[in-house]
PDB file of C-alpha atoms and ligand atoms in Angstrom:
ATOM      1  CA  MET H 161      91.956 -17.763  -1.351  1.00 48.00           C
ATOM      2  CA  ALA H 162      88.393 -17.306  -2.505  1.00 47.00           C
ATOM      3  CA  MET H 163      86.918 -16.649   0.760  1.00 49.00           C
ATOM      4  CA  PRO H 164      85.554 -13.116   0.645  1.00 49.00           C
ATOM      5  CA  GLN H 165      83.170 -13.506  -2.090  1.00 50.00           C
ATOM      6  CA  THR H 166      80.692 -15.705  -0.275  1.00 48.00           C
ATOM      7  CA  ASP H 167      80.851 -13.440   2.749  1.00 50.00           C
ATOM      8  CA  ILE H 168      80.041 -10.405   0.825  1.00 48.00           C
ATOM      9  CA  ASN H 169      77.026 -12.193  -0.732  1.00 46.00           C
ATOM     10  CA  LYS H 170      75.816 -13.153   2.674  1.00 47.00           C
ATOM     11  CA  THR H 171      75.913  -9.514   3.925  1.00 48.00           C
ATOM     12  CA  PHE H 172      74.274  -8.368   0.759  1.00 46.00           C
ATOM     13  CA  ASN H 173      71.381 -10.871   1.152  1.00 46.00           C
ATOM     14  CA  PHE H 174      71.078  -9.818   4.755  1.00 48.00           C
ATOM     15  CA  VAL H 175      70.604  -6.064   3.861  1.00 47.00           C
ATOM     16  CA  LEU H 176      68.060  -6.978   1.205  1.00 47.00           C
ATOM     17  CA  ASN H 177      66.057  -8.968   3.704  1.00 47.00           C
ATOM     18  CA  GLU H 178      65.801  -5.929   5.778  1.00 47.00           C
ATOM     19  CA  TYR H 179      63.836  -4.206   3.273  1.00 51.00           C
ATOM     20  CA  LYS H 180      61.719  -6.958   1.952  1.00 54.00           C
ATOM     21  CA  ARG H 181      58.137  -5.905   1.636  1.00 65.00           C
ATOM     22  CA  ASN H 182      56.623  -9.276   1.567  1.00 78.00           C
ATOM     23  CA  THR H 183      57.836 -10.461   4.987  1.00 85.00           C
ATOM     24  CA  PRO H 184      54.830 -11.833   6.754  1.00 90.00           C
ATOM     25  CA  ASP H 185      53.499  -9.901   9.723  1.00 91.00           C
ATOM     26  CA  SER H 186      54.183 -12.899  12.049  1.00 92.00           C
ATOM     27  CA  GLU H 187      57.895 -12.813  11.177  1.00 93.00           C
ATOM     28  CA  LEU H 188      58.222  -9.202  11.971  1.00 94.00           C
ATOM     29  CA  ILE H 189      56.235  -9.604  15.148  1.00 95.00           C
ATOM     30  CA  ASP H 190      58.150 -12.712  16.169  1.00 95.00           C
ATOM     31  CA  ASP H 191      61.449 -10.820  15.692  1.00 95.00           C
ATOM     32  CA  VAL H 192      60.308  -8.025  18.077  1.00 95.00           C
ATOM     33  CA  LYS H 193      59.341 -10.698  20.608  1.00 95.00           C
ATOM     34  CA  ASN H 194      62.717 -12.356  20.262  1.00 95.00           C
ATOM     35  CA  VAL H 195      64.463  -9.007  20.950  1.00 95.00           C
ATOM     36  CA  ALA H 196      62.466  -8.446  24.037  1.00 93.00           C
ATOM     37  CA  ALA H 197      63.187 -11.960  25.194  1.00 94.00           C
ATOM     38  CA  LYS H 198      66.896 -11.412  24.372  1.00 93.00           C
ATOM     39  CA  LEU H 199      66.995  -8.161  26.367  1.00 90.00           C
ATOM     40  CA  ASP H 200      64.753  -9.689  29.001  1.00 89.00           C
ATOM     41  CA  LYS H 201      62.569  -6.703  28.780  1.00 87.00           C
ATOM     42  CA  LYS H 202      58.836  -6.067  28.840  1.00 87.00           C
ATOM     43  CA  SER H 203      59.134  -3.438  26.269  1.00 87.00           C
ATOM     44  CA  VAL H 204      61.372  -2.651  23.419  1.00 88.00           C
ATOM     45  CA  THR H 205      62.283   0.888  22.342  1.00 84.00           C
ATOM     46  CA  ILE H 206      62.828   1.778  18.644  1.00 82.00           C
ATOM     47  CA  ALA H 207      66.514   2.266  19.269  1.00 81.00           C
ATOM     48  CA  GLU H 208      66.879  -1.142  21.036  1.00 87.00           C
ATOM     49  CA  TYR H 209      65.167  -2.846  18.150  1.00 90.00           C
ATOM     50  CA  GLU H 210      67.314  -1.151  15.712  1.00 88.00           C
ATOM     51  CA  GLN H 211      70.439  -2.439  17.291  1.00 90.00           C
ATOM     52  CA  ASN H 212      69.156  -6.084  17.986  1.00 93.00           C
ATOM     53  CA  GLY H 213      66.439  -6.673  15.415  1.00 93.00           C
ATOM     54  CA  LYS H 214      66.442  -8.279  11.942  1.00 92.00           C
ATOM     55  CA  PHE H 215      64.301  -5.648  10.218  1.00 90.00           C
ATOM     56  CA  HIS H 216      64.442  -1.939  10.181  1.00 88.00           C
ATOM     57  CA  PRO H 217      62.114  -0.383  12.679  1.00 85.00           C
ATOM     58  CA  CYS H 218      60.618   1.796  10.003  1.00 84.00           C
ATOM     59  CA  THR H 219      59.409  -1.454   8.185  1.00 87.00           C
ATOM     60  CA  LEU H 220      57.474  -2.392  11.322  1.00 89.00           C
ATOM     61  CA  GLN H 221      56.198   1.173  11.968  1.00 83.00           C
ATOM     62  CA  ARG H 222      54.830   1.470   8.328  1.00 85.00           C
ATOM     63  CA  ARG H 223      53.393  -2.052   8.484  1.00 89.00           C
ATOM     64  CA  PHE H 224      51.472  -1.680  11.778  1.00 88.00           C
ATOM     65  CA  GLY H 225      50.958   2.134  11.844  1.00 83.00           C
ATOM     66  CA  SER H 226      53.121   3.047  14.731  1.00 81.00           C
ATOM     67  CA  TRP H 227      55.737   1.565  17.110  1.00 84.00           C
ATOM     68  CA  PHE H 228      53.063   1.649  19.838  1.00 84.00           C
ATOM     69  CA  LYS H 229      50.910  -0.694  17.704  1.00 87.00           C
ATOM     70  CA  VAL H 230      53.831  -2.937  17.156  1.00 91.00           C
ATOM     71  CA  LEU H 231      54.330  -3.295  20.872  1.00 90.00           C
ATOM     72  CA  GLU H 232      50.615  -3.807  21.442  1.00 89.00           C
ATOM     73  CA  ILE H 233      50.398  -6.514  18.871  1.00 92.00           C
ATOM     74  CA  CYS H 234      53.518  -8.253  20.476  1.00 92.00           C
ATOM     75  CA  GLY H 235      51.860  -8.103  23.749  1.00 91.00           C
ATOM     76  CA  LEU H 236      54.610  -5.864  25.038  1.00 89.00           C
ATOM     77  CA  GLU H 237      54.302  -2.828  27.181  1.00 84.00           C
ATOM     78  CA  PRO H 238      54.380   0.582  25.707  1.00 75.00           C
ATOM     79  CA  SER H 239      57.731   1.859  26.438  1.00 64.00           C
ATOM     80  CA  ARG H 240      57.649   5.359  27.860  1.00 55.00           C
ATOM     81  CA  SER H 241      61.033   6.839  27.152  1.00 51.00           C
ATOM     82  CA  LYS H 242      61.556   6.900  23.545  1.00 44.00           C
ATOM     83  CA  LEU H 243      58.003   6.124  22.455  1.00 53.00           C
ATOM     84  CA  ASN H 244      55.975   8.931  21.242  1.00 71.00           C
ATOM     85  CA  ILE H 245      52.498   8.190  22.531  1.00 82.00           C
ATOM     86  CA  SER H 246      49.958  10.609  20.883  1.00 87.00           C
ATOM     87  CA  LYS H 247      47.983  13.011  22.978  1.00 89.00           C
ATOM     88  CA  GLU H 248      44.818  11.482  21.540  1.00 89.00           C
ATOM     89  CA  GLU H 249      45.805   8.199  22.848  1.00 91.00           C
ATOM     90  CA  LEU H 250      46.667   9.536  26.195  1.00 94.00           C
ATOM     91  CA  PHE H 251      43.398  11.390  26.243  1.00 95.00           C
ATOM     92  CA  SER H 252      41.365   8.393  25.218  1.00 94.00           C
ATOM     93  CA  ASN H 253      42.811   6.395  28.094  1.00 95.00           C
ATOM     94  CA  LEU H 254      42.038   9.300  30.593  1.00 95.00           C
ATOM     95  CA  GLU H 255      38.495   9.498  29.102  1.00 95.00           C
ATOM     96  CA  ARG H 256      38.021   5.925  29.904  1.00 95.00           C
ATOM     97  CA  ILE H 257      39.304   6.318  33.417  1.00 96.00           C
ATOM     98  CA  TRP H 258      37.306   9.412  34.051  1.00 95.00           C
ATOM     99  CA  ILE H 259      34.018   7.826  32.795  1.00 95.00           C
ATOM    100  CA  SER H 260      34.619   4.720  34.879  1.00 94.00           C
ATOM    101  CA  LEU H 261      35.184   6.758  38.094  1.00 94.00           C
ATOM    102  CA  GLY H 262      32.508   9.334  37.180  1.00 94.00           C
ATOM    103  CA  ARG H 263      34.793  12.129  38.141  1.00 94.00           C
ATOM    104  CA  GLN H 264      38.192  13.547  37.776  1.00 94.00           C
ATOM    105  CA  PRO H 265      40.837  10.981  38.364  1.00 94.00           C
ATOM    106  CA  ARG H 266      43.476  11.483  41.005  1.00 94.00           C
ATOM    107  CA  TYR H 267      47.177  11.237  40.449  1.00 93.00           C
ATOM    108  CA  ASN H 268      47.652   8.028  42.272  1.00 92.00           C
ATOM    109  CA  GLU H 269      44.815   6.434  40.389  1.00 94.00           C
ATOM    110  CA  ILE H 270      46.678   6.675  37.145  1.00 94.00           C
ATOM    111  CA  LYS H 271      48.621   3.484  37.284  1.00 90.00           C
ATOM    112  CA  LYS H 272      48.534   0.072  35.799  1.00 86.00           C
ATOM    113  CA  PRO H 273      46.531  -1.951  35.223  1.00 89.00           C
ATOM    114  CA  PHE H 274      43.650   0.383  35.674  1.00 92.00           C
ATOM    115  CA  SER H 275      45.355   2.941  33.517  1.00 94.00           C
ATOM    116  CA  LYS H 276      47.141   1.921  30.291  1.00 92.00           C
ATOM    117  CA  TYR H 277      49.940   4.559  31.034  1.00 91.00           C
ATOM    118  CA  SER H 278      51.516   5.679  34.316  1.00 88.00           C
ATOM    119  CA  ALA H 279      51.047   9.181  35.715  1.00 89.00           C
ATOM    120  CA  GLY H 280      54.677   9.851  34.757  1.00 84.00           C
ATOM    121  CA  THR H 281      53.814   9.343  31.098  1.00 87.00           C
ATOM    122  CA  TYR H 282      51.361  12.235  31.396  1.00 91.00           C
ATOM    123  CA  GLU H 283      53.775  14.320  33.240  1.00 85.00           C
ATOM    124  CA  ASN H 284      56.408  13.713  30.604  1.00 80.00           C
ATOM    125  CA  LYS H 285      54.106  14.718  27.807  1.00 85.00           C
ATOM    126  CA  PHE H 286      52.286  17.700  29.342  1.00 86.00           C
ATOM    127  CA  GLY H 287      54.663  19.028  32.010  1.00 84.00           C
ATOM    128  CA  SER H 288      52.462  18.077  34.981  1.00 88.00           C
ATOM    129  CA  PHE H 289      49.517  15.942  35.755  1.00 91.00           C
ATOM    130  CA  HIS H 290      47.421  18.928  36.267  1.00 93.00           C
ATOM    131  CA  GLU H 291      48.259  20.369  32.817  1.00 92.00           C
ATOM    132  CA  ALA H 292      47.353  16.861  31.381  1.00 94.00           C
ATOM    133  CA  LEU H 293      43.967  17.135  32.937  1.00 94.00           C
ATOM    134  CA  GLU H 294      43.562  20.661  31.776  1.00 93.00           C
ATOM    135  CA  SER H 295      44.545  19.912  28.149  1.00 93.00           C
ATOM    136  CA  PHE H 296      42.296  16.902  28.207  1.00 94.00           C
ATOM    137  CA  VAL H 297      39.200  18.942  29.321  1.00 92.00           C
ATOM    138  CA  ALA H 298      39.937  21.604  26.831  1.00 91.00           C
ATOM    139  CA  TYR H 299      40.253  19.003  24.102  1.00 91.00           C
ATOM    140  CA  MET H 300      36.985  17.363  25.141  1.00 91.00           C
ATOM    141  CA  SER H 301      35.191  20.576  25.456  1.00 87.00           C
ATOM    142  CA  ASN H 302      36.155  21.474  21.916  1.00 80.00           C
ATOM    143  CA  GLY H 303      34.112  20.743  18.897  1.00 65.00           C
ATOM    144  CA  SER H 304      30.813  20.155  20.738  1.00 50.00           C
ATOM    145  CA  GLU H 305      29.032  21.344  17.648  1.00 47.00           C
ATOM    146  CA  SER H 306      30.999  19.082  15.451  1.00 44.00           C
ATOM    147  CA  SER H 307      28.184  16.618  15.178  1.00 44.00           C
ATOM    148  CA  GLN H 308      25.567  19.128  14.433  1.00 43.00           C
ATOM    149  CA  ASN H 309      27.046  21.636  12.039  1.00 42.00           C
ATOM    150  CA  ASP H 310      26.881  19.270   9.074  1.00 40.00           C
ATOM    151  CA  SER H 311      25.694  20.938   6.154  1.00 39.00           C
ATOM    152  CA  SER H 312      22.991  19.623   3.909  1.00 38.00           C
ATOM    153  CA  GLU H 313      25.641  17.514   2.010  1.00 40.00           C
ATOM    154  CA  ASN H 314      25.811  15.321   5.018  1.00 42.00           C
ATOM    155  CA  VAL H 315      22.068  14.979   5.768  1.00 45.00           C
ATOM    156  CA  SER H 316      21.367  11.231   6.036  1.00 47.00           C
ATOM    157  CA  PHE H 317      18.110   9.540   5.379  1.00 49.00           C
ATOM    158  CA  ILE H 318      16.856   6.499   7.094  1.00 48.00           C
ATOM    159  CA  GLU H 319      13.815   4.505   6.096  1.00 46.00           C
ATOM    160  CA  ASN H 320      11.191   3.755   8.701  1.00 45.00           C
ATOM    161  CA  LYS H 321       8.527   1.177   8.607  1.00 48.00           C
ATOM    162  CA  THR H 322       6.070   3.286   6.677  1.00 47.00           C
ATOM    163  CA  ALA H 323       8.723   3.590   3.992  1.00 43.00           C
ATOM    164  CA  SER H 324       8.816   7.313   4.313  1.00 55.00           C
ATOM    165  CA  LYS H 325      12.136   9.009   4.768  1.00 71.00           C
ATOM    166  CA  ILE H 326      13.394  10.959   7.879  1.00 80.00           C
ATOM    167  CA  ALA H 327      15.854  13.591   7.128  1.00 87.00           C
ATOM    168  CA  HIS H 328      18.501  14.049   9.826  1.00 90.00           C
ATOM    169  CA  LYS H 329      20.850  17.105  10.384  1.00 92.00           C
ATOM    170  CA  THR H 330      23.156  14.945  12.560  1.00 92.00           C
ATOM    171  CA  LYS H 331      24.775  11.584  12.413  1.00 93.00           C
ATOM    172  CA  ARG H 332      23.457   8.751  14.604  1.00 93.00           C
ATOM    173  CA  GLU H 333      26.732   8.058  16.165  1.00 94.00           C
ATOM    174  CA  ILE H 334      27.627  10.109  19.203  1.00 94.00           C
ATOM    175  CA  SER H 335      31.271  11.207  19.162  1.00 93.00           C
ATOM    176  CA  ASP H 336      33.470  10.449  22.205  1.00 92.00           C
ATOM    177  CA  ARG H 337      33.712  14.209  22.848  1.00 93.00           C
ATOM    178  CA  LEU H 338      29.926  14.702  22.799  1.00 95.00           C
ATOM    179  CA  ARG H 339      29.410  11.668  25.034  1.00 95.00           C
ATOM    180  CA  PHE H 340      31.969  12.997  27.528  1.00 95.00           C
ATOM    181  CA  GLN H 341      30.308  16.386  27.522  1.00 95.00           C
ATOM    182  CA  ILE H 342      26.875  14.858  28.137  1.00 96.00           C
ATOM    183  CA  LEU H 343      28.365  12.716  30.999  1.00 96.00           C
ATOM    184  CA  MET H 344      29.953  15.854  32.521  1.00 95.00           C
ATOM    185  CA  ARG H 345      26.640  17.915  32.132  1.00 95.00           C
ATOM    186  CA  ASP H 346      24.761  15.051  33.953  1.00 96.00           C
ATOM    187  CA  GLY H 347      27.287  14.736  36.630  1.00 95.00           C
ATOM    188  CA  PHE H 348      28.123  11.137  35.600  1.00 96.00           C
ATOM    189  CA  THR H 349      24.595  10.056  37.040  1.00 97.00           C
ATOM    190  CA  CYS H 350      21.937   8.021  35.463  1.00 97.00           C
ATOM    191  CA  LYS H 351      19.018  10.352  34.646  1.00 96.00           C
ATOM    192  CA  THR H 352      16.463   7.538  35.397  1.00 95.00           C
ATOM    193  CA  CYS H 353      17.762   5.842  38.613  1.00 96.00           C
ATOM    194  CA  GLY H 354      20.350   8.171  39.924  1.00 96.00           C
ATOM    195  CA  ARG H 355      23.038   5.538  40.008  1.00 96.00           C
ATOM    196  CA  SER H 356      26.704   6.728  39.446  1.00 96.00           C
ATOM    197  CA  PRO H 357      30.081   5.236  39.442  1.00 96.00           C
ATOM    198  CA  ILE H 358      31.066   7.980  41.817  1.00 93.00           C
ATOM    199  CA  ASN H 359      29.376   6.045  44.760  1.00 93.00           C
ATOM    200  CA  GLU H 360      28.871   2.633  43.326  1.00 94.00           C
ATOM    201  CA  LYS H 361      31.689   0.772  41.735  1.00 90.00           C
ATOM    202  CA  GLY H 362      31.194  -0.776  38.448  1.00 91.00           C
ATOM    203  CA  VAL H 363      28.101   1.307  37.324  1.00 94.00           C
ATOM    204  CA  LYS H 364      28.446   1.587  33.566  1.00 94.00           C
ATOM    205  CA  LEU H 365      27.124   4.820  32.046  1.00 95.00           C
ATOM    206  CA  HIS H 366      25.786   5.158  28.510  1.00 95.00           C
ATOM    207  CA  VAL H 367      24.705   8.202  26.619  1.00 96.00           C
ATOM    208  CA  ASP H 368      21.598   7.653  24.584  1.00 95.00           C
ATOM    209  CA  HIS H 369      19.091   9.626  22.358  1.00 95.00           C
ATOM    210  CA  ILE H 370      15.973  10.640  24.301  1.00 95.00           C
ATOM    211  CA  VAL H 371      13.872  10.811  21.095  1.00 94.00           C
ATOM    212  CA  PRO H 372      15.383   7.838  19.267  1.00 93.00           C
ATOM    213  CA  TRP H 373      17.409   8.613  16.127  1.00 92.00           C
ATOM    214  CA  SER H 374      15.291   6.221  14.203  1.00 91.00           C
ATOM    215  CA  LYS H 375      12.188   8.310  15.080  1.00 92.00           C
ATOM    216  CA  GLY H 376      13.784  11.546  14.073  1.00 92.00           C
ATOM    217  CA  GLY H 377      15.663  12.457  17.115  1.00 94.00           C
ATOM    218  CA  GLU H 378      18.912  14.324  16.544  1.00 95.00           C
ATOM    219  CA  THR H 379      22.363  13.773  17.946  1.00 96.00           C
ATOM    220  CA  ILE H 380      22.459  17.000  19.898  1.00 96.00           C
ATOM    221  CA  PRO H 381      22.891  17.799  23.631  1.00 96.00           C
ATOM    222  CA  ASP H 382      19.260  18.489  24.088  1.00 96.00           C
ATOM    223  CA  ASN H 383      18.337  15.114  22.727  1.00 97.00           C
ATOM    224  CA  LEU H 384      20.943  13.067  24.720  1.00 97.00           C
ATOM    225  CA  GLU H 385      20.906  11.941  28.283  1.00 97.00           C
ATOM    226  CA  THR H 386      23.014   9.736  30.586  1.00 97.00           C
ATOM    227  CA  LYS H 387      21.746   6.347  31.604  1.00 96.00           C
ATOM    228  CA  CYS H 388      23.157   3.555  33.364  1.00 96.00           C
ATOM    229  CA  GLU H 389      23.625   0.235  31.542  1.00 94.00           C
ATOM    230  CA  GLN H 390      20.690  -1.305  33.322  1.00 93.00           C
ATOM    231  CA  CYS H 391      18.158   1.555  32.530  1.00 94.00           C
ATOM    232  CA  ASN H 392      19.562   1.738  29.025  1.00 91.00           C
ATOM    233  CA  LEU H 393      19.000  -1.790  28.376  1.00 88.00           C
ATOM    234  CA  GLY H 394      15.706  -1.939  30.043  1.00 78.00           C
ATOM    235  CA  LYS H 395      14.414   0.911  28.088  1.00 59.00           C
ATOM    236  CA  GLY H 396      10.933   0.618  27.012  1.00 46.00           C
ATOM    237  CA  ASN H 397      10.271  -2.375  29.341  1.00 39.00           C
ATOM    238  CA  ALA H 398       8.723  -2.370  32.697  1.00 42.00           C
ATOM    239  CA  PHE H 399      12.218  -2.692  34.192  1.00 40.00           C
ATOM    240  CA  VAL H 400      12.558  -1.928  37.759  1.00 43.00           C
ATOM    241  CA  ASP H 401      16.013  -1.082  39.190  1.00 41.00           C
ATOM    242  CA  LYS H 402      16.937  -2.132  42.633  1.00 39.00           C
ATOM    243  CA  LYS H 403      17.887   0.902  44.588  1.00 35.00           C
TER     244      LYS H 403
HETATM  245 ZN1   ZN J1220      19.818   3.821  35.688  1.00 88.75          ZN
END
């Protein structure tokens, strides 16, 4: 009987498919979604995908950057057990929460949907929630000079209206760390009107240049201050805040 030949070919094709580089993104994504649906889960671990998926997890990780990204694109929840969420990602979530509260978040506030990750994720990664906060503060306090120690090679020029050039020692962009440091320094309170998310829900804080960068102001702590969105947008106008 000539039956095994075709079966072998089939298997062989299947193996080749796994490593195909030109599989469209949508096909990869759909397959992860199918696995999630099949398992009836809101998230899929790498191991679960390896067992149930059509492609090799590495193919997806390489294509999209990380398994976390894969889940994000699929609209699935980040799985906590096997997934290695980076510290940076956890810090950036914590930073957003801290800024929106205007203070150190409490353990029971670290939950979905307000937080992208549960407090348990932080505990797993750092040992305890308190240690997570400590690492975060240490991380954010680090490198405060990063945006001002640029050497002359990074001096940027911008042209103003009189066509003369302004030499800057710093970049215009305020790094996340520096922004957070200024917010901390200013007590998460608008320097103009005194509003703060600490006592008023939904107040959005910005960190802005005092002397505009376009007028030669540098991106350094002395030239940065905290403003609420309203005061920041009303800058330069006769804008009156309701108090
Ligand atoms: Zn304000």
